[in-house]
Amino acid sequence: MNQSKTQKILRRLLLALVLVCLLAAAAVLGPNAWVVLSTRGKLLTLSDPPPEDIDCILVLGCGVYSDGSPTPMLADRLSRAVELYQAGWSGKLLMSGDNRSKYYNELATMNRVAREAGVPYSAIALDYAGLNTYDSVYRARDIFGAKRIVIVTQEYHLYRALYLARALGLEAWGVAADGENYRGQTMRDLREILARDKDFLQAITQPLPTHLGDPVPLYSEG
């Protein structure tokens, strides 16, 4: 094989490699961009007029320490949710988090912090099977009967939560709970790209959540 043919083959291989890389990048970054751009208009702030007839403020859990105290991210979510409740956005906080074992209970912490901030028992609903964002939104609709919700989490996470809510037929708005810079946020942002891709597919397939159960009216006592 002469040098000219070898160079042609190498150029074709290089071109094929570039095309594969571009297609892979599009497959990863395309859904991510769509999730963000299609939900950006649903982000509100505490100073905005609240949407009417909001069924609940959905607070997404994200971690507690071994002593039962909330992580900084969860503390900011709870603080923002309490502010929205006190401002009259909704009469119910739906706390959704992970309680998959007796040794780990996000809901106990979330409930306690909200109560200490002055939210009455009757204004809090607890979803112990919100194991991930998809499950939390799905269960808000199917277990708690919510139709119009405001979601509270950090902004980077809100786009995905709002996208899932819309795909599941909910009318949803988001209010960010961003505080100081969180440790490890760069890696969290990178992982979120893949999480958005995953939930982009879940929004299409809409599998059942890990746990369902009997309906629980939002405004029932307990």
Tab-separated table of C-alpha atoms in Angstrom:
chain	number	residue	atom	x	y	z
A	1	MET	CA	0.000	0.000	0.000
A	2	ASN	CA	1.497	3.326	-1.056
A	3	GLN	CA	1.731	6.368	1.181
A	4	SER	CA	-1.116	8.216	-0.570
A	5	LYS	CA	-3.629	5.403	0.047
A	6	THR	CA	-2.512	5.111	3.665
A	7	GLN	CA	-3.087	8.822	4.199
A	8	LYS	CA	-6.577	8.589	2.659
A	9	ILE	CA	-7.500	5.704	4.960
A	10	LEU	CA	-6.204	7.580	7.994
A	11	ARG	CA	-8.160	10.695	7.023
A	12	ARG	CA	-11.351	8.647	6.655
A	13	LEU	CA	-10.798	6.972	10.013
A	14	LEU	CA	-10.188	10.348	11.620
A	15	LEU	CA	-13.329	11.765	10.024
A	16	ALA	CA	-15.355	8.762	11.214
A	17	LEU	CA	-13.987	9.230	14.741
A	18	VAL	CA	-14.893	12.913	14.709
A	19	LEU	CA	-18.424	12.105	13.526
A	20	VAL	CA	-18.861	9.500	16.246
A	21	CYS	CA	-17.680	12.002	18.875
A	22	LEU	CA	-20.054	14.663	17.559
A	23	LEU	CA	-22.995	12.261	17.587
A	24	ALA	CA	-22.145	11.167	21.127
A	25	ALA	CA	-21.901	14.781	22.265
A	26	ALA	CA	-25.244	15.580	20.639
A	27	ALA	CA	-26.859	12.559	22.297
A	28	VAL	CA	-25.654	13.725	25.715
A	29	LEU	CA	-25.892	17.498	25.430
A	30	GLY	CA	-29.023	17.731	23.265
A	31	PRO	CA	-31.541	16.389	25.803
A	32	ASN	CA	-29.757	18.274	28.570
A	33	ALA	CA	-30.131	21.565	26.714
A	34	TRP	CA	-33.786	20.868	25.926
A	35	VAL	CA	-34.639	20.103	29.560
A	36	VAL	CA	-33.106	23.411	30.658
A	37	LEU	CA	-34.404	25.646	27.871
A	38	SER	CA	-37.945	24.266	27.887
A	39	THR	CA	-38.431	24.885	31.627
A	40	ARG	CA	-36.503	28.094	32.215
A	41	GLY	CA	-39.659	30.200	31.943
A	42	LYS	CA	-41.206	28.352	34.899
A	43	LEU	CA	-38.657	29.587	37.422
A	44	LEU	CA	-39.989	32.169	39.868
A	45	THR	CA	-38.613	34.050	42.856
A	46	LEU	CA	-40.071	34.814	46.254
A	47	SER	CA	-40.788	38.385	45.115
A	48	ASP	CA	-42.894	37.250	42.129
A	49	PRO	CA	-46.684	37.048	42.409
A	50	PRO	CA	-47.519	33.432	43.304
A	51	PRO	CA	-49.478	31.329	40.820
A	52	GLU	CA	-53.102	30.852	41.802
A	53	ASP	CA	-54.580	27.735	43.408
A	54	ILE	CA	-51.338	25.936	44.180
A	55	ASP	CA	-52.093	22.545	45.751
A	56	CYS	CA	-48.770	22.238	47.544
A	57	ILE	CA	-45.164	23.316	47.774
A	58	LEU	CA	-43.144	20.201	46.963
A	59	VAL	CA	-39.853	20.159	48.879
A	60	LEU	CA	-37.339	17.634	47.546
A	61	GLY	CA	-35.073	15.932	50.076
A	62	CYS	CA	-31.332	15.709	49.513
A	63	GLY	CA	-29.514	14.466	52.577
A	64	VAL	CA	-29.151	14.607	56.333
A	65	TYR	CA	-26.206	14.052	58.634
A	66	SER	CA	-25.930	11.166	61.087
A	67	ASP	CA	-26.984	13.444	63.950
A	68	GLY	CA	-30.237	14.277	62.135
A	69	SER	CA	-29.266	17.779	61.065
A	70	PRO	CA	-29.911	18.829	57.444
A	71	THR	CA	-27.138	19.278	54.928
A	72	PRO	CA	-26.654	22.896	53.775
A	73	MET	CA	-28.570	22.209	50.576
A	74	LEU	CA	-31.517	20.708	52.414
A	75	ALA	CA	-31.482	23.491	54.992
A	76	ASP	CA	-31.748	26.060	52.188
A	77	ARG	CA	-34.626	24.157	50.574
A	78	LEU	CA	-36.526	24.035	53.847
A	79	SER	CA	-35.885	27.708	54.552
A	80	ARG	CA	-37.182	28.708	51.115
A	81	ALA	CA	-40.232	26.451	51.420
A	82	VAL	CA	-41.126	27.956	54.789
A	83	GLU	CA	-40.800	31.449	53.300
A	84	LEU	CA	-43.182	30.517	50.503
A	85	TYR	CA	-45.650	29.017	52.951
A	86	GLN	CA	-45.523	32.106	55.161
A	87	ALA	CA	-45.995	34.307	52.088
A	88	GLY	CA	-49.217	32.442	51.284
A	89	TRP	CA	-48.151	30.583	48.153
A	90	SER	CA	-49.878	27.413	49.399
A	91	GLY	CA	-51.327	26.082	52.608
A	92	LYS	CA	-49.471	22.772	52.372
A	93	LEU	CA	-45.837	21.713	52.322
A	94	LEU	CA	-45.330	18.276	50.772
A	95	MET	CA	-41.989	16.982	52.043
A	96	SER	CA	-40.662	14.201	49.811
A	97	GLY	CA	-37.513	12.299	50.682
A	98	ASP	CA	-35.706	9.074	51.405
A	99	ASN	CA	-36.604	6.829	54.325
A	100	ARG	CA	-35.598	3.506	52.820
A	101	SER	CA	-34.198	2.211	56.125
A	102	LYS	CA	-34.712	2.859	59.835
A	103	TYR	CA	-31.198	4.261	59.981
A	104	TYR	CA	-31.796	7.022	57.447
A	105	ASN	CA	-34.802	9.339	57.587
A	106	GLU	CA	-34.793	12.603	55.664
A	107	LEU	CA	-38.450	13.189	56.475
A	108	ALA	CA	-37.966	13.288	60.250
A	109	THR	CA	-35.435	16.083	59.791
A	110	MET	CA	-37.502	17.958	57.231
A	111	ASN	CA	-40.618	17.783	59.387
A	112	ARG	CA	-38.780	18.885	62.522
A	113	VAL	CA	-37.076	21.843	60.859
A	114	ALA	CA	-40.349	23.073	59.345
A	115	ARG	CA	-42.172	22.719	62.651
A	116	GLU	CA	-39.399	24.608	64.480
A	117	ALA	CA	-39.790	27.385	61.891
A	118	GLY	CA	-43.451	27.743	62.841
A	119	VAL	CA	-45.218	25.622	60.218
A	120	PRO	CA	-48.151	23.845	61.903
A	121	TYR	CA	-48.560	20.086	61.840
A	122	SER	CA	-51.695	20.385	59.716
A	123	ALA	CA	-49.793	22.191	56.947
A	124	ILE	CA	-47.236	19.414	56.422
A	125	ALA	CA	-47.604	16.220	54.372
A	126	LEU	CA	-44.803	13.649	54.360
A	127	ASP	CA	-43.874	11.366	51.477
A	128	TYR	CA	-41.478	8.739	52.810
A	129	ALA	CA	-40.949	7.110	49.392
A	130	GLY	CA	-39.541	10.047	47.442
A	131	LEU	CA	-36.402	8.092	46.623
A	132	ASN	CA	-35.517	10.238	43.619
A	133	THR	CA	-36.824	13.219	41.687
A	134	TYR	CA	-38.996	11.154	39.356
A	135	ASP	CA	-40.596	9.206	42.206
A	136	SER	CA	-41.262	12.391	44.196
A	137	VAL	CA	-43.074	14.087	41.326
A	138	TYR	CA	-44.946	10.956	40.278
A	139	ARG	CA	-46.138	10.310	43.830
A	140	ALA	CA	-47.132	13.961	44.319
A	141	ARG	CA	-49.553	13.394	41.456
A	142	ASP	CA	-50.756	9.827	42.025
A	143	ILE	CA	-50.582	9.429	45.807
A	144	PHE	CA	-51.266	12.961	47.020
A	145	GLY	CA	-53.484	14.099	44.150
A	146	ALA	CA	-51.562	17.288	43.391
A	147	LYS	CA	-52.198	19.012	40.069
A	148	ARG	CA	-50.652	22.461	40.497
A	149	ILE	CA	-47.402	22.590	42.430
A	150	VAL	CA	-44.431	24.755	43.253
A	151	ILE	CA	-41.176	22.794	43.508
A	152	VAL	CA	-38.379	23.908	45.823
A	153	THR	CA	-34.809	22.752	45.262
A	154	GLN	CA	-31.542	24.262	43.999
A	155	GLU	CA	-31.706	25.882	40.558
A	156	TYR	CA	-29.473	23.337	38.825
A	157	HIS	CA	-31.931	20.640	39.929
A	158	LEU	CA	-35.133	22.566	39.255
A	159	TYR	CA	-34.983	22.220	35.464
A	160	ARG	CA	-35.131	18.442	35.653
A	161	ALA	CA	-37.827	18.400	38.312
A	162	LEU	CA	-39.990	20.814	36.311
A	163	TYR	CA	-39.467	18.844	33.110
A	164	LEU	CA	-40.635	15.651	34.797
A	165	ALA	CA	-43.629	17.415	36.332
A	166	ARG	CA	-44.731	18.747	32.968
A	167	ALA	CA	-44.250	15.341	31.320
A	168	LEU	CA	-46.446	13.797	34.017
A	169	GLY	CA	-49.219	16.298	33.369
A	170	LEU	CA	-48.708	18.617	36.324
A	171	GLU	CA	-48.750	22.381	36.186
A	172	ALA	CA	-45.545	23.249	37.963
A	173	TRP	CA	-43.375	26.222	38.821
A	174	GLY	CA	-40.046	26.256	40.602
A	175	VAL	CA	-38.449	28.511	43.180
A	176	ALA	CA	-34.710	28.070	43.676
A	177	ALA	CA	-33.206	27.618	47.117
A	178	ASP	CA	-29.623	28.582	46.390
A	179	GLY	CA	-27.480	29.725	49.299
A	180	GLU	CA	-23.711	30.006	49.459
A	181	ASN	CA	-21.496	28.004	47.133
A	182	TYR	CA	-21.919	24.335	47.995
A	183	ARG	CA	-18.926	22.105	48.360
A	184	GLY	CA	-18.542	19.796	45.356
A	185	GLN	CA	-20.973	21.744	43.186
A	186	THR	CA	-18.828	21.455	40.043
A	187	MET	CA	-19.044	17.664	40.115
A	188	ARG	CA	-22.730	17.906	40.968
A	189	ASP	CA	-23.336	20.076	37.903
A	190	LEU	CA	-21.538	17.573	35.691
A	191	ARG	CA	-23.516	14.640	37.071
A	192	GLU	CA	-26.708	16.609	36.536
A	193	ILE	CA	-26.143	16.541	32.772
A	194	LEU	CA	-26.413	12.744	32.797
A	195	ALA	CA	-29.305	12.885	35.272
A	196	ARG	CA	-31.214	15.160	32.893
A	197	ASP	CA	-30.555	12.736	30.052
A	198	LYS	CA	-31.865	9.859	32.185
A	199	ASP	CA	-34.999	11.723	33.192
A	200	PHE	CA	-35.533	12.900	29.616
A	201	LEU	CA	-35.965	9.215	28.763
A	202	GLN	CA	-38.062	8.552	31.868
A	203	ALA	CA	-40.377	11.366	30.844
A	204	ILE	CA	-41.000	9.436	27.625
A	205	THR	CA	-41.342	5.922	29.060
A	206	GLN	CA	-42.966	6.963	32.384
A	207	PRO	CA	-42.261	3.797	34.390
A	208	LEU	CA	-43.967	3.216	37.719
A	209	PRO	CA	-42.097	4.653	40.699
A	210	THR	CA	-40.313	2.358	43.131
A	211	HIS	CA	-43.284	2.492	45.520
A	212	LEU	CA	-46.900	3.467	45.052
A	213	GLY	CA	-49.689	2.762	47.541
A	214	ASP	CA	-53.078	4.072	48.553
A	215	PRO	CA	-53.992	7.707	47.877
A	216	VAL	CA	-53.385	10.170	50.695
A	217	PRO	CA	-55.378	13.426	50.380
A	218	LEU	CA	-53.093	16.414	50.800
A	219	TYR	CA	-55.362	18.121	53.248
A	220	SER	CA	-56.168	15.147	55.451
A	221	GLU	CA	-54.955	15.327	59.032
A	222	GLY	CA	-51.752	13.329	59.491
